[in-house]
Short mmCIF file of N, CA and C in Angstrom, two decimals:
data_model
loop_
_atom_site.label_atom_id
_atom_site.label_comp_id
_atom_site.label_asym_id
_atom_site.label_seq_id
_atom_site.Cartn_x
_atom_site.Cartn_y
_atom_site.Cartn_z
N UNK A 629 131.34 111.28 -119.45
CA UNK A 629 131.05 110.19 -118.54
C UNK A 629 131.63 110.55 -117.18
N UNK A 630 130.85 110.35 -116.13
CA UNK A 630 131.34 110.70 -114.80
C UNK A 630 132.33 109.65 -114.32
N UNK A 631 133.03 109.95 -113.22
CA UNK A 631 134.08 109.05 -112.73
C UNK A 631 133.52 107.71 -112.28
N UNK A 632 132.30 107.68 -111.75
CA UNK A 632 131.67 106.41 -111.35
C UNK A 632 131.40 105.54 -112.56
N UNK A 633 130.96 106.16 -113.65
CA UNK A 633 130.69 105.41 -114.89
C UNK A 633 131.97 104.87 -115.50
N UNK A 634 133.05 105.69 -115.43
CA UNK A 634 134.34 105.24 -115.96
C UNK A 634 134.86 104.05 -115.15
N UNK A 635 134.70 104.14 -113.84
CA UNK A 635 135.17 103.05 -112.97
C UNK A 635 134.40 101.78 -113.26
N UNK A 636 133.09 101.89 -113.46
CA UNK A 636 132.27 100.71 -113.76
C UNK A 636 132.69 100.09 -115.08
N UNK A 637 133.00 100.94 -116.08
CA UNK A 637 133.44 100.45 -117.39
C UNK A 637 134.78 99.73 -117.27
N UNK A 638 135.70 100.29 -116.50
CA UNK A 638 137.01 99.66 -116.29
C UNK A 638 136.83 98.31 -115.61
N UNK A 639 135.99 98.27 -114.58
CA UNK A 639 135.77 97.01 -113.86
C UNK A 639 135.14 95.96 -114.76
N UNK A 640 134.18 96.37 -115.58
CA UNK A 640 133.52 95.44 -116.49
C UNK A 640 134.52 94.92 -117.52
N UNK A 641 135.37 95.81 -118.04
CA UNK A 641 136.38 95.41 -119.02
C UNK A 641 137.37 94.42 -118.41
N UNK A 642 137.82 94.71 -117.20
CA UNK A 642 138.78 93.82 -116.53
C UNK A 642 138.16 92.45 -116.26
N UNK A 643 136.89 92.45 -115.86
CA UNK A 643 136.20 91.19 -115.61
C UNK A 643 136.10 90.37 -116.89
N UNK A 644 135.76 91.02 -118.00
CA UNK A 644 135.64 90.31 -119.27
C UNK A 644 136.99 89.76 -119.73
N UNK A 645 138.04 90.56 -119.60
CA UNK A 645 139.38 90.11 -119.98
C UNK A 645 139.81 88.93 -119.11
N UNK A 646 139.55 89.03 -117.82
CA UNK A 646 139.90 87.93 -116.91
C UNK A 646 139.15 86.66 -117.25
N UNK A 647 137.87 86.79 -117.57
CA UNK A 647 137.07 85.60 -117.92
C UNK A 647 137.58 84.97 -119.20
N UNK A 648 137.91 85.79 -120.19
CA UNK A 648 138.44 85.25 -121.44
C UNK A 648 139.79 84.58 -121.22
N UNK A 649 140.62 85.20 -120.41
CA UNK A 649 141.94 84.63 -120.12
C UNK A 649 141.83 83.30 -119.39
N UNK A 650 140.91 83.23 -118.43
CA UNK A 650 140.70 81.99 -117.69
C UNK A 650 140.20 80.90 -118.61
N UNK A 651 139.27 81.24 -119.49
CA UNK A 651 138.74 80.25 -120.44
C UNK A 651 139.85 79.76 -121.36
N UNK A 652 140.72 80.65 -121.80
CA UNK A 652 141.83 80.24 -122.66
C UNK A 652 142.77 79.30 -121.93
N UNK A 653 143.04 79.60 -120.66
CA UNK A 653 143.92 78.73 -119.88
C UNK A 653 143.31 77.35 -119.69
N UNK A 654 142.02 77.29 -119.38
CA UNK A 654 141.36 75.99 -119.20
C UNK A 654 141.32 75.23 -120.51
N UNK A 655 141.13 75.93 -121.61
CA UNK A 655 141.10 75.27 -122.91
C UNK A 655 142.45 74.68 -123.28
N UNK A 656 143.54 75.23 -122.77
CA UNK A 656 144.88 74.74 -123.10
C UNK A 656 145.35 73.65 -122.15
N UNK A 657 144.65 73.44 -121.05
CA UNK A 657 145.09 72.44 -120.08
C UNK A 657 145.02 71.06 -120.70
N UNK A 658 146.16 70.43 -120.79
CA UNK A 658 146.23 69.07 -121.32
C UNK A 658 146.85 68.20 -120.25
N UNK A 659 146.35 67.01 -120.13
CA UNK A 659 146.96 66.12 -119.15
C UNK A 659 148.32 65.63 -119.63
N UNK A 660 149.20 65.34 -118.71
CA UNK A 660 150.48 64.76 -119.11
C UNK A 660 150.24 63.33 -119.60
N UNK A 661 151.20 62.82 -120.33
CA UNK A 661 151.15 61.43 -120.78
C UNK A 661 152.34 60.70 -120.17
N UNK A 662 152.10 59.49 -119.75
CA UNK A 662 153.15 58.68 -119.13
C UNK A 662 153.47 57.49 -120.02
N UNK A 663 154.73 57.32 -120.32
CA UNK A 663 155.21 56.16 -121.07
C UNK A 663 155.78 55.18 -120.06
N UNK A 664 155.29 53.96 -120.09
CA UNK A 664 155.80 52.91 -119.21
C UNK A 664 156.49 51.90 -120.11
N UNK A 665 157.73 51.62 -119.81
CA UNK A 665 158.49 50.67 -120.62
C UNK A 665 158.99 49.52 -119.78
N UNK A 666 158.76 48.32 -120.26
CA UNK A 666 159.32 47.12 -119.66
C UNK A 666 160.39 46.66 -120.64
N UNK A 667 161.61 46.62 -120.18
CA UNK A 667 162.74 46.40 -121.08
C UNK A 667 163.57 45.21 -120.61
N UNK A 668 163.90 44.36 -121.55
CA UNK A 668 164.82 43.26 -121.26
C UNK A 668 166.09 43.53 -122.07
N UNK A 669 167.11 43.98 -121.39
CA UNK A 669 168.38 44.31 -122.06
C UNK A 669 169.18 43.03 -122.23
N UNK A 670 169.54 42.73 -123.47
CA UNK A 670 170.30 41.51 -123.76
C UNK A 670 171.80 41.77 -123.87
N UNK A 671 172.17 43.02 -124.13
CA UNK A 671 173.59 43.41 -124.21
C UNK A 671 173.75 44.76 -123.51
N UNK A 672 174.01 44.75 -122.19
CA UNK A 672 174.08 46.00 -121.43
C UNK A 672 175.13 46.98 -121.95
N UNK A 673 176.28 46.49 -122.38
CA UNK A 673 177.33 47.40 -122.87
C UNK A 673 176.90 48.12 -124.14
N UNK A 674 176.40 47.38 -125.11
CA UNK A 674 175.94 47.99 -126.36
C UNK A 674 174.77 48.93 -126.12
N UNK A 675 173.86 48.53 -125.25
CA UNK A 675 172.69 49.34 -124.92
C UNK A 675 173.13 50.68 -124.31
N UNK A 676 174.04 50.62 -123.35
CA UNK A 676 174.51 51.83 -122.67
C UNK A 676 175.36 52.71 -123.58
N UNK A 677 176.09 52.11 -124.47
CA UNK A 677 177.01 52.86 -125.32
C UNK A 677 176.33 53.44 -126.56
N UNK A 678 175.53 52.62 -127.26
CA UNK A 678 175.01 53.03 -128.56
C UNK A 678 173.57 53.54 -128.55
N UNK A 679 172.79 53.12 -127.57
CA UNK A 679 171.38 53.51 -127.56
C UNK A 679 171.05 54.62 -126.56
N UNK A 680 171.37 54.40 -125.30
CA UNK A 680 170.91 55.30 -124.23
C UNK A 680 171.26 56.77 -124.40
N UNK A 681 172.52 57.13 -124.68
CA UNK A 681 172.83 58.57 -124.77
C UNK A 681 172.01 59.30 -125.83
N UNK A 682 171.87 58.70 -127.01
CA UNK A 682 171.12 59.34 -128.08
C UNK A 682 169.62 59.36 -127.77
N UNK A 683 169.12 58.26 -127.22
CA UNK A 683 167.69 58.19 -126.89
C UNK A 683 167.32 59.23 -125.84
N UNK A 684 168.13 59.36 -124.80
CA UNK A 684 167.85 60.34 -123.74
C UNK A 684 167.81 61.77 -124.30
N UNK A 685 168.70 62.07 -125.21
CA UNK A 685 168.75 63.41 -125.81
C UNK A 685 167.46 63.71 -126.58
N UNK A 686 166.98 62.74 -127.35
CA UNK A 686 165.77 62.93 -128.15
C UNK A 686 164.54 63.00 -127.24
N UNK A 687 164.50 62.16 -126.22
CA UNK A 687 163.39 62.18 -125.26
C UNK A 687 163.30 63.56 -124.61
N UNK A 688 164.43 64.08 -124.16
CA UNK A 688 164.48 65.39 -123.51
C UNK A 688 164.01 66.50 -124.46
N UNK A 689 164.41 66.40 -125.74
CA UNK A 689 164.02 67.42 -126.73
C UNK A 689 162.51 67.48 -126.93
N UNK A 690 161.81 66.38 -126.64
CA UNK A 690 160.35 66.34 -126.78
C UNK A 690 159.64 66.57 -125.45
N UNK A 691 160.37 66.99 -124.44
CA UNK A 691 159.76 67.31 -123.15
C UNK A 691 159.62 66.12 -122.22
N UNK A 692 160.20 64.98 -122.58
CA UNK A 692 160.11 63.79 -121.73
C UNK A 692 160.99 63.93 -120.50
N UNK A 693 160.44 63.54 -119.35
CA UNK A 693 161.20 63.58 -118.09
C UNK A 693 161.14 62.21 -117.45
N UNK A 694 162.29 61.70 -117.05
CA UNK A 694 162.34 60.41 -116.38
C UNK A 694 161.72 60.55 -114.99
N UNK A 695 160.70 59.76 -114.72
CA UNK A 695 160.01 59.77 -113.44
C UNK A 695 160.56 58.67 -112.55
N UNK A 696 160.76 57.49 -113.11
CA UNK A 696 161.26 56.35 -112.34
C UNK A 696 161.96 55.37 -113.26
N UNK A 697 162.97 54.72 -112.73
CA UNK A 697 163.67 53.65 -113.45
C UNK A 697 164.12 52.64 -112.41
N UNK A 698 163.98 51.39 -112.74
CA UNK A 698 164.40 50.34 -111.81
C UNK A 698 164.81 49.11 -112.60
N UNK A 699 165.70 48.36 -112.00
CA UNK A 699 166.15 47.12 -112.62
C UNK A 699 167.46 47.25 -113.34
N UNK A 700 167.87 48.46 -113.65
CA UNK A 700 169.16 48.67 -114.30
C UNK A 700 170.22 48.73 -113.22
N UNK A 701 171.33 48.08 -113.47
CA UNK A 701 172.40 48.05 -112.47
C UNK A 701 172.83 49.46 -112.09
N UNK A 702 172.80 50.40 -113.04
CA UNK A 702 173.27 51.76 -112.77
C UNK A 702 172.35 52.52 -111.82
N UNK A 703 171.06 52.19 -111.76
CA UNK A 703 170.14 52.95 -110.91
C UNK A 703 170.18 52.51 -109.46
N UNK A 704 170.51 51.25 -109.23
CA UNK A 704 170.51 50.74 -107.86
C UNK A 704 169.12 50.39 -107.36
N UNK A 705 168.08 50.84 -108.05
CA UNK A 705 166.70 50.51 -107.67
C UNK A 705 166.32 49.17 -108.28
N UNK A 706 165.37 48.54 -107.65
CA UNK A 706 164.93 47.24 -108.14
C UNK A 706 163.44 47.24 -108.41
N UNK A 707 163.03 46.43 -109.36
CA UNK A 707 161.62 46.24 -109.64
C UNK A 707 161.07 45.33 -108.55
N UNK A 708 160.01 45.78 -107.90
CA UNK A 708 159.41 45.02 -106.80
C UNK A 708 158.07 44.47 -107.28
N UNK A 709 157.92 43.16 -107.25
CA UNK A 709 156.67 42.53 -107.68
C UNK A 709 155.59 42.76 -106.64
N UNK A 710 154.44 43.17 -107.09
CA UNK A 710 153.27 43.27 -106.23
C UNK A 710 152.36 42.08 -106.55
N UNK A 711 152.11 41.86 -107.82
CA UNK A 711 151.36 40.70 -108.31
C UNK A 711 152.05 40.19 -109.57
N UNK A 712 152.19 38.90 -109.69
CA UNK A 712 152.78 38.32 -110.89
C UNK A 712 154.28 38.47 -110.94
N UNK A 713 154.84 38.10 -112.08
CA UNK A 713 156.28 38.18 -112.28
C UNK A 713 156.66 39.57 -112.76
N UNK A 714 157.63 40.19 -112.13
CA UNK A 714 158.03 41.55 -112.53
C UNK A 714 158.93 41.52 -113.76
N UNK A 715 158.92 42.58 -114.54
CA UNK A 715 159.88 42.68 -115.64
C UNK A 715 161.28 42.92 -115.07
N UNK A 716 162.29 42.72 -115.89
CA UNK A 716 163.67 42.90 -115.43
C UNK A 716 164.03 44.37 -115.25
N UNK A 717 163.45 45.21 -116.10
CA UNK A 717 163.78 46.63 -116.07
C UNK A 717 162.52 47.42 -116.42
N UNK A 718 162.28 48.52 -115.71
CA UNK A 718 161.11 49.37 -115.95
C UNK A 718 161.55 50.82 -115.99
N UNK A 719 160.98 51.58 -116.92
CA UNK A 719 161.17 53.03 -116.94
C UNK A 719 159.79 53.69 -117.05
N UNK A 720 159.66 54.85 -116.46
CA UNK A 720 158.45 55.65 -116.59
C UNK A 720 158.88 57.07 -116.94
N UNK A 721 158.38 57.54 -118.08
CA UNK A 721 158.65 58.91 -118.52
C UNK A 721 157.35 59.69 -118.54
N UNK A 722 157.42 60.97 -118.20
CA UNK A 722 156.27 61.85 -118.30
C UNK A 722 156.53 62.83 -119.44
N UNK A 723 155.53 62.99 -120.31
CA UNK A 723 155.58 63.96 -121.40
C UNK A 723 154.51 65.01 -121.15
N UNK A 724 154.67 66.21 -121.70
CA UNK A 724 153.68 67.27 -121.47
C UNK A 724 152.27 66.89 -121.93
N UNK A 725 152.17 66.04 -122.95
CA UNK A 725 150.87 65.63 -123.48
C UNK A 725 151.06 64.35 -124.30
N UNK A 726 149.95 63.73 -124.65
CA UNK A 726 150.02 62.54 -125.50
C UNK A 726 150.57 62.93 -126.88
N UNK A 727 150.25 64.13 -127.33
CA UNK A 727 150.76 64.58 -128.62
C UNK A 727 152.29 64.67 -128.59
N UNK A 728 152.84 65.18 -127.49
CA UNK A 728 154.30 65.28 -127.36
C UNK A 728 154.93 63.89 -127.33
N UNK A 729 154.27 62.95 -126.66
CA UNK A 729 154.77 61.58 -126.60
C UNK A 729 154.81 60.98 -128.00
N UNK A 730 153.73 61.14 -128.76
CA UNK A 730 153.70 60.58 -130.12
C UNK A 730 154.68 61.30 -131.04
N UNK A 731 154.89 62.59 -130.84
CA UNK A 731 155.88 63.32 -131.65
C UNK A 731 157.27 62.75 -131.40
N UNK A 732 157.58 62.43 -130.14
CA UNK A 732 158.87 61.80 -129.82
C UNK A 732 158.97 60.43 -130.49
N UNK A 733 157.93 59.61 -130.34
CA UNK A 733 157.99 58.23 -130.83
C UNK A 733 158.12 58.16 -132.34
N UNK A 734 157.56 59.15 -133.06
CA UNK A 734 157.61 59.15 -134.52
C UNK A 734 158.69 60.07 -135.07
N UNK A 735 159.48 60.68 -134.20
CA UNK A 735 160.60 61.51 -134.65
C UNK A 735 161.56 60.61 -135.43
N UNK A 736 161.90 60.97 -136.68
CA UNK A 736 162.79 60.12 -137.48
C UNK A 736 164.12 59.82 -136.78
N UNK A 737 164.63 60.76 -136.01
CA UNK A 737 165.88 60.52 -135.29
C UNK A 737 165.70 59.43 -134.24
N UNK A 738 164.54 59.43 -133.55
CA UNK A 738 164.31 58.38 -132.55
C UNK A 738 164.04 57.03 -133.22
N UNK A 739 163.31 57.02 -134.31
CA UNK A 739 163.04 55.77 -135.03
C UNK A 739 164.37 55.10 -135.39
N UNK A 740 165.32 55.90 -135.83
CA UNK A 740 166.64 55.38 -136.19
C UNK A 740 167.38 54.86 -134.95
N UNK A 741 167.35 55.61 -133.87
CA UNK A 741 168.02 55.19 -132.63
C UNK A 741 167.35 53.95 -132.05
N UNK A 742 166.04 53.89 -132.13
CA UNK A 742 165.32 52.73 -131.60
C UNK A 742 165.72 51.45 -132.32
N UNK A 743 165.96 51.54 -133.63
CA UNK A 743 166.42 50.37 -134.38
C UNK A 743 167.75 49.87 -133.82
N UNK A 744 168.60 50.79 -133.40
CA UNK A 744 169.87 50.42 -132.77
C UNK A 744 169.58 49.76 -131.42
N UNK A 745 168.69 50.36 -130.64
CA UNK A 745 168.35 49.82 -129.33
C UNK A 745 167.79 48.41 -129.41
N UNK A 746 167.06 48.11 -130.47
CA UNK A 746 166.46 46.78 -130.62
C UNK A 746 167.50 45.69 -130.88
N UNK A 747 168.71 46.08 -131.20
CA UNK A 747 169.79 45.08 -131.30
C UNK A 747 170.22 44.62 -129.92
N UNK A 748 169.97 45.45 -128.91
CA UNK A 748 170.47 45.19 -127.56
C UNK A 748 169.38 44.95 -126.51
N UNK A 749 168.12 45.10 -126.90
CA UNK A 749 167.05 44.96 -125.90
C UNK A 749 165.73 44.62 -126.58
N UNK A 750 164.82 44.06 -125.77
CA UNK A 750 163.44 43.82 -126.19
C UNK A 750 162.56 44.76 -125.37
N UNK A 751 161.63 45.42 -126.05
CA UNK A 751 160.80 46.44 -125.41
C UNK A 751 159.33 46.04 -125.39
N UNK A 752 158.67 46.41 -124.33
CA UNK A 752 157.21 46.36 -124.22
C UNK A 752 156.84 47.71 -123.62
N UNK A 753 156.31 48.60 -124.44
CA UNK A 753 156.00 49.95 -123.96
C UNK A 753 154.52 50.27 -124.18
N UNK A 754 154.00 51.12 -123.32
CA UNK A 754 152.63 51.58 -123.48
C UNK A 754 152.53 52.95 -122.82
N UNK A 755 151.45 53.67 -123.15
CA UNK A 755 151.28 55.02 -122.62
C UNK A 755 149.90 55.16 -122.00
N UNK A 756 149.83 56.00 -120.99
CA UNK A 756 148.55 56.35 -120.36
C UNK A 756 148.52 57.86 -120.19
N UNK A 757 147.31 58.40 -120.27
CA UNK A 757 147.14 59.83 -120.08
C UNK A 757 146.84 60.09 -118.61
N UNK A 758 147.47 61.12 -118.07
CA UNK A 758 147.22 61.49 -116.69
C UNK A 758 145.92 62.26 -116.56
N UNK A 759 145.62 62.70 -115.38
CA UNK A 759 144.41 63.45 -115.10
C UNK A 759 144.73 64.93 -115.00
N UNK A 760 144.02 65.75 -115.74
CA UNK A 760 144.23 67.20 -115.68
C UNK A 760 143.91 67.71 -114.28
N UNK A 761 142.88 67.15 -113.66
CA UNK A 761 142.46 67.62 -112.34
C UNK A 761 143.55 67.44 -111.29
N UNK A 762 144.37 66.43 -111.45
CA UNK A 762 145.40 66.14 -110.46
C UNK A 762 146.78 66.60 -110.89
N UNK A 763 146.87 67.30 -112.01
CA UNK A 763 148.18 67.66 -112.55
C UNK A 763 148.47 69.14 -112.37
N UNK A 764 149.65 69.42 -111.93
CA UNK A 764 150.16 70.78 -111.88
C UNK A 764 151.56 70.75 -112.46
N UNK A 765 151.86 71.58 -113.47
CA UNK A 765 153.20 71.55 -114.04
C UNK A 765 154.27 71.94 -113.03
N UNK A 766 153.85 72.55 -111.92
CA UNK A 766 154.82 72.96 -110.90
C UNK A 766 154.95 71.93 -109.79
N UNK A 767 154.19 70.84 -109.91
CA UNK A 767 154.24 69.78 -108.90
C UNK A 767 155.59 69.10 -108.95
N UNK A 768 156.20 68.97 -107.82
CA UNK A 768 157.50 68.30 -107.76
C UNK A 768 157.28 66.80 -107.84
N UNK A 769 157.96 66.19 -108.78
CA UNK A 769 157.84 64.75 -108.93
C UNK A 769 158.91 64.11 -108.08
N UNK A 770 158.51 63.24 -107.20
CA UNK A 770 159.46 62.59 -106.31
C UNK A 770 159.48 61.10 -106.50
N UNK A 771 160.26 60.45 -105.72
CA UNK A 771 160.40 59.01 -105.80
C UNK A 771 159.36 58.37 -104.89
N UNK A 772 158.75 57.33 -105.36
CA UNK A 772 157.72 56.64 -104.59
C UNK A 772 158.06 55.16 -104.52
N UNK A 773 158.38 54.67 -103.36
CA UNK A 773 158.66 53.26 -103.17
C UNK A 773 157.51 52.64 -102.40
N UNK A 774 156.99 51.53 -102.90
CA UNK A 774 155.94 50.83 -102.16
C UNK A 774 156.51 50.30 -100.86
N UNK A 775 157.60 49.62 -100.98
CA UNK A 775 158.28 49.08 -99.80
C UNK A 775 159.61 48.54 -100.29
N UNK A 776 160.63 48.83 -99.59
CA UNK A 776 161.94 48.29 -99.94
C UNK A 776 161.99 46.83 -99.54
N UNK A 777 162.39 45.99 -100.46
CA UNK A 777 162.56 44.58 -100.13
C UNK A 777 163.84 44.43 -99.34
N UNK A 778 163.91 43.47 -98.42
CA UNK A 778 165.12 43.30 -97.62
C UNK A 778 166.27 42.85 -98.50
N UNK A 779 167.50 43.28 -98.17
CA UNK A 779 168.63 42.86 -98.97
C UNK A 779 168.81 41.35 -98.90
N UNK A 780 169.26 40.78 -100.00
CA UNK A 780 169.59 39.36 -100.02
C UNK A 780 170.72 39.14 -101.01
N UNK A 781 170.97 37.93 -101.37
CA UNK A 781 172.14 37.63 -102.20
C UNK A 781 171.84 37.73 -103.69
N UNK A 782 170.67 38.27 -104.07
CA UNK A 782 170.36 38.39 -105.49
C UNK A 782 171.30 39.41 -106.13
N UNK A 783 171.47 39.28 -107.42
CA UNK A 783 172.35 40.20 -108.13
C UNK A 783 171.72 41.58 -108.19
N UNK A 784 172.55 42.64 -108.23
CA UNK A 784 172.00 43.99 -108.31
C UNK A 784 171.14 44.14 -109.56
N UNK A 785 170.04 44.84 -109.41
CA UNK A 785 169.16 45.08 -110.54
C UNK A 785 168.16 43.97 -110.77
N UNK A 786 168.19 42.92 -109.96
CA UNK A 786 167.24 41.83 -110.16
C UNK A 786 165.90 42.21 -109.53
N UNK A 787 164.86 41.53 -109.98
CA UNK A 787 163.53 41.81 -109.46
C UNK A 787 163.34 41.11 -108.12
N UNK A 788 162.56 41.74 -107.26
CA UNK A 788 162.24 41.16 -105.95
C UNK A 788 160.75 41.25 -105.73
N UNK A 789 160.27 40.43 -104.84
CA UNK A 789 158.85 40.44 -104.49
C UNK A 789 158.67 41.14 -103.15
N UNK A 790 157.53 41.80 -102.99
CA UNK A 790 157.21 42.38 -101.69
C UNK A 790 156.99 41.24 -100.70
N UNK A 791 157.53 41.36 -99.51
CA UNK A 791 157.26 40.32 -98.51
C UNK A 791 155.80 40.41 -98.08
N UNK A 792 155.19 39.26 -97.74
CA UNK A 792 153.79 39.31 -97.30
C UNK A 792 153.66 40.13 -96.02
N UNK A 793 152.60 40.91 -95.94
CA UNK A 793 152.41 41.77 -94.77
C UNK A 793 151.31 41.27 -93.87
N UNK A 794 150.44 40.40 -94.39
CA UNK A 794 149.33 39.91 -93.59
C UNK A 794 148.20 40.92 -93.49
N UNK A 795 148.36 42.07 -94.14
CA UNK A 795 147.32 43.11 -94.11
C UNK A 795 146.41 42.96 -95.31
N UNK A 796 145.20 43.39 -95.16
CA UNK A 796 144.28 43.41 -96.28
C UNK A 796 144.22 44.83 -96.80
N UNK A 797 143.78 44.96 -98.04
CA UNK A 797 143.67 46.29 -98.64
C UNK A 797 142.58 47.08 -97.93
N UNK A 798 142.82 48.37 -97.77
CA UNK A 798 141.84 49.24 -97.12
C UNK A 798 140.72 49.57 -98.07
#
């Protein structure tokens, strides 16, 4: 085979390998899953002492990352009502996939820890799947505030409402 033929064969092989590799990568792309929790803590000391440390460890082991938390005295952030009454405490976790989220939720260690947490809090949790098109695992997740409510005499960690702006939605 002449050198031109060898070069063409190498280029064809590389193109085929690249196409197969790209197809494999696209086939593996899974959207992240977001867990949103509305929590009413009835015993902050017990919750912080007996539930949180163990729960955070198990969440982390399943790839869960805290995206946002508000309403807890320790965070300093507050839940801001946009429409309706806000929950007292909100957390948002991102998992690599819905499968990872369900693996965490059904992990026997977490089921046991959650039973402890239910002595100190009431939970309302749900999950949504993100969009693969808008997701990059290298995307830096930052803090997003709609608008800081003005300080007032409310207790730390309490919910606040957005002040009226007089603007209409775009």
